Tab-separated table of C-alpha atoms in Angstrom:
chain	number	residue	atom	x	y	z
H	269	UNK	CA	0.000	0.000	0.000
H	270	UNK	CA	0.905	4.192	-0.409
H	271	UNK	CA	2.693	5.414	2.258
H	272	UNK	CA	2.085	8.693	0.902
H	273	UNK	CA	-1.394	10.590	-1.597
H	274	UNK	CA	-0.369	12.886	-4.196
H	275	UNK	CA	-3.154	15.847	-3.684
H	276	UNK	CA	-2.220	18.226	-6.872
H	277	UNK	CA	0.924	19.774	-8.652
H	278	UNK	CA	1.746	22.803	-8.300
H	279	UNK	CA	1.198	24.832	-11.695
H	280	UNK	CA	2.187	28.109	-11.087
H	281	UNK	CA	3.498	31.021	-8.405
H	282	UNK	CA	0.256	33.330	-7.537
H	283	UNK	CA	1.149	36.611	-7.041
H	284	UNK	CA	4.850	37.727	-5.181
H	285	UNK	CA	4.527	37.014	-1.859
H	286	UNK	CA	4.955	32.982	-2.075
H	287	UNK	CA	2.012	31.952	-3.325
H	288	UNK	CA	1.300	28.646	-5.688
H	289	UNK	CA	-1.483	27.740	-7.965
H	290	UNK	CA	-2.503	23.824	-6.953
H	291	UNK	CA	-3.695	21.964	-9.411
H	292	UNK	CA	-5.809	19.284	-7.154
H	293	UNK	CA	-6.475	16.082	-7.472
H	294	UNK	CA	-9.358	15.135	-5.473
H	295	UNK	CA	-13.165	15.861	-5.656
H	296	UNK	CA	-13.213	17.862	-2.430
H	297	UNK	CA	-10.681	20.740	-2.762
H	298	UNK	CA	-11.952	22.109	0.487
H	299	UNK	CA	-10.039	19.131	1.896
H	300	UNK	CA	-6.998	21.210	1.647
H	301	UNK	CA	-8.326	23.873	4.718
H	302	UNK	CA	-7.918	20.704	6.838
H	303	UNK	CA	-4.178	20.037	5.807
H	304	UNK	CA	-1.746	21.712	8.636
H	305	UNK	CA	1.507	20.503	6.337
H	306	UNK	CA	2.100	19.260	2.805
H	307	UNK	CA	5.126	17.895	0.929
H	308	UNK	CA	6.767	19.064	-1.904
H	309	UNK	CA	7.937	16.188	-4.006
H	310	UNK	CA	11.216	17.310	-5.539
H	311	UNK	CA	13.333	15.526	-7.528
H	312	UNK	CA	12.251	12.442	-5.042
H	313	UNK	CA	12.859	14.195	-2.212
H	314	UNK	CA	10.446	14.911	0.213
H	315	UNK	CA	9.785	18.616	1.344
H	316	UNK	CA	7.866	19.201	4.139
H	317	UNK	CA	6.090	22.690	4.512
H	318	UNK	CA	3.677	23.849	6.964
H	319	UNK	CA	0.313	25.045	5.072
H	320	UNK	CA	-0.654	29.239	6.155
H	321	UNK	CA	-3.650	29.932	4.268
H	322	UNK	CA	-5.687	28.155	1.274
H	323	UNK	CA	-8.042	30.082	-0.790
H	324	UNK	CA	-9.550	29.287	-4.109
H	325	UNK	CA	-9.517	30.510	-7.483
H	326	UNK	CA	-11.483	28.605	-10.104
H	327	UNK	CA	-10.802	24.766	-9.689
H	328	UNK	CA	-7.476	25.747	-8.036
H	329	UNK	CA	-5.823	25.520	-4.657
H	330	UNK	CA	-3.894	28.643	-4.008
H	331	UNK	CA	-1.412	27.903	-1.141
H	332	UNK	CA	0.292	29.803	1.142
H	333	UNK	CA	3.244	28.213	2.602
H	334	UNK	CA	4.973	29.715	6.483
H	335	UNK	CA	8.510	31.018	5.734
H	336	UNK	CA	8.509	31.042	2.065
H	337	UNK	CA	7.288	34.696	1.745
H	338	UNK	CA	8.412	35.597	-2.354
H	339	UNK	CA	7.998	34.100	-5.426
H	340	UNK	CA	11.686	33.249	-5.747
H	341	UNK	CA	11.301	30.903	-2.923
H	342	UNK	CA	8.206	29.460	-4.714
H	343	UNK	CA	9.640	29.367	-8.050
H	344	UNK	CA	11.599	26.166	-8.196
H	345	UNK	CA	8.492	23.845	-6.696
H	346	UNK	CA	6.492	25.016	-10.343
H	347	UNK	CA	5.868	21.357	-11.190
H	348	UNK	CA	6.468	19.227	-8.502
H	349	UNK	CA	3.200	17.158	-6.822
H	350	UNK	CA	2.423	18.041	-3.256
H	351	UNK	CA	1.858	14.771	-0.989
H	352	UNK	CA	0.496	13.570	2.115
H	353	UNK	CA	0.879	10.890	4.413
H	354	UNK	CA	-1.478	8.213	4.155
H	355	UNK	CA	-2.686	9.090	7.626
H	356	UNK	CA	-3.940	12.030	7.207
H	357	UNK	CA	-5.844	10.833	4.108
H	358	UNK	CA	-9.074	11.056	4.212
H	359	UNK	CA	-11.193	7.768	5.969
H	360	UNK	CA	-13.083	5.660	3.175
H	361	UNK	CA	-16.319	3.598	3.649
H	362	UNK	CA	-15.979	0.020	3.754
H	363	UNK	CA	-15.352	-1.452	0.502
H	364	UNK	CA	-14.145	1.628	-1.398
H	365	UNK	CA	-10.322	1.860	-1.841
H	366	UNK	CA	-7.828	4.566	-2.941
H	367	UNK	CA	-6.835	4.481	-7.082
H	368	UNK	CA	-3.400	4.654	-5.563
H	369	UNK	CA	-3.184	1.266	-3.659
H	370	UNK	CA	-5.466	-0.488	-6.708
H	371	UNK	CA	-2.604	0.793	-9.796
H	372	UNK	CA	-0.814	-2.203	-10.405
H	373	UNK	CA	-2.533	-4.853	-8.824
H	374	UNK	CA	-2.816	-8.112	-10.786
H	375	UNK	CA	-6.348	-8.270	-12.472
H	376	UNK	CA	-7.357	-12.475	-12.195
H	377	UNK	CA	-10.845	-13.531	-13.431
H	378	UNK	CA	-13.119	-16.310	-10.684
H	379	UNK	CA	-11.042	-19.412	-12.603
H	380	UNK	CA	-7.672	-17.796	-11.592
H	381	UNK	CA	-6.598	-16.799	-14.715
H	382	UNK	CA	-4.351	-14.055	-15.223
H	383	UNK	CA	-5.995	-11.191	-16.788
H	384	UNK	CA	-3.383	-8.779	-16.557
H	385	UNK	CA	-2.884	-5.740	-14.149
H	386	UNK	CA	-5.213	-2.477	-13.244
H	387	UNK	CA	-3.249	0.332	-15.223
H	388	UNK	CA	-5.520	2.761	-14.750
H	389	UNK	CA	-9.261	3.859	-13.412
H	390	UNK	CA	-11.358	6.658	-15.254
H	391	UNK	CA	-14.370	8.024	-13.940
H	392	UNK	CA	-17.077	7.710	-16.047
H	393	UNK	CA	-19.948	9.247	-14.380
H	394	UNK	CA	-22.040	6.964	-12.399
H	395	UNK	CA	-18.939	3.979	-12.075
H	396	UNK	CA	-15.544	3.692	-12.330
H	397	UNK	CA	-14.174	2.433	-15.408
H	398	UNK	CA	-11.250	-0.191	-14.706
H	399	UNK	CA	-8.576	0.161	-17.587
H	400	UNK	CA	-6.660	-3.135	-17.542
H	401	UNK	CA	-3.512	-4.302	-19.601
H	402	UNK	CA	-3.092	-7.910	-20.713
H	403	UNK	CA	-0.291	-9.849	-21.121
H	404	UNK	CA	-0.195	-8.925	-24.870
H	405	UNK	CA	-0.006	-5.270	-24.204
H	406	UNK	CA	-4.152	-4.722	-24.725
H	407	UNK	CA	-6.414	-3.040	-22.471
H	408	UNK	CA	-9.431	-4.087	-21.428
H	409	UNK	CA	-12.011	-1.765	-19.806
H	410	UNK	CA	-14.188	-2.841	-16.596
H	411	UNK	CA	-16.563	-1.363	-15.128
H	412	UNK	CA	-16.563	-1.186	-11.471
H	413	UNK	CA	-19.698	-2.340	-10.655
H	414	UNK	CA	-20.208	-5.257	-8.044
H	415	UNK	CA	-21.253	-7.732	-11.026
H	416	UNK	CA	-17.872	-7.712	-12.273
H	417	UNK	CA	-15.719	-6.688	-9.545
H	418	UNK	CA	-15.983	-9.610	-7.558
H	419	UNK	CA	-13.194	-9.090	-4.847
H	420	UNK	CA	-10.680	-6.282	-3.994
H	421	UNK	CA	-7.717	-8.173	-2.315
H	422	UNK	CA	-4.962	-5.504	-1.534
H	423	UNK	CA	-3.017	-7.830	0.956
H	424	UNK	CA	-2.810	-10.487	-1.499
H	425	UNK	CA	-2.440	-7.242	-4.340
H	426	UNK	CA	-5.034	-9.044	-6.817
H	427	UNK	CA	-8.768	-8.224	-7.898
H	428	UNK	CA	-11.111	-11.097	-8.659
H	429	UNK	CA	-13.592	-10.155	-11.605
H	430	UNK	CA	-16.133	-11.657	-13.324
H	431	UNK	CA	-16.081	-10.836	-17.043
H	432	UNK	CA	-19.625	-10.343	-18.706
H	433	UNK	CA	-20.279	-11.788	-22.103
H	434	UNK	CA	-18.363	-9.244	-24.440
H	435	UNK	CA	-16.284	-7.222	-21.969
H	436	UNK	CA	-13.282	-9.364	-23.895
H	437	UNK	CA	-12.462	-10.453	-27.498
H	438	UNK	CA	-12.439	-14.087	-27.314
């Protein structure tokens, strides 16, 4: 499992006085007022800063970081993906799971066969849409309903599915 959430990239400095644009990624930007620190993924090293004010322009974050009071001291984080620990991510009902911990995980169908592994999830409106790669380098596309998603096994990293008549090319 993550030990750590991206929550956006920062785009852009806002204004001079230290500033950055967020671009978030979750549904629930206010989640950011509830943040006390962040860190600043660069160049695979972790950066922690201590979160002074969040407002919002648009679909952005605008951030406001203690001791980094000019845009020159912003400029160089243009780019890089703010993170959080998994702790303070935010508590899921039972039987939903973060896209982070399900990337990757080995895709088998109820008679054990390999499908492949989950390479991505798009949302699609009213379910998830499972993007799997096979073997041969295809991609199959599940939805995540609980007719094909059978089982979700993240200690064993696998998900058991049931494939409907003409989800895959025979």
């Amino acid at each position: 499992m993550q030990k750590y959430f991206e929550v956006g990239q920062i785009v852009n400095t806002f204004g001079i006085n230290g500033t950055v644009k967020v671009k978030p990624f979750t549904d629930e930007i206010e989640r950011f007022e509830e943040l006390k620190n962040v860190l600043i993924d660069k160049n695979n090293k972790l950066i922690k800063c201590e979160i002074e004010n969040v407002k919002y322009q648009k679909q952005m974050v605008l951030l406001k970081f203690k001791g980094l009071d000019n845009i020159n001291q912003v400029e160089q984080y243009k780019g890089c993906y703010l993170k959080i620990e998994r702790k303070y991510a935010k508590k899921l009902p039972e039987g939903t799971y973060f896209i982070a911990d399900l990337i990757g995980l080995n895709v088998f169908t109820e008679d054990g066969k390999l499908l492949g592994y989950l390479e991505d999830i798009y949302n699609a409106g009213s379910s998830d849409i499972y993007v799997v790669k096979t073997e041969l380098g295809k991609q199959v596309l599940l939805p995540s309903i609980k007719e094909v998603i059978k089982q979700v096994d993240l200690e064993n990293e696998k998900i058991i599915v049931h494939l409907l008549k003409g989800l895959v090319e025979d």
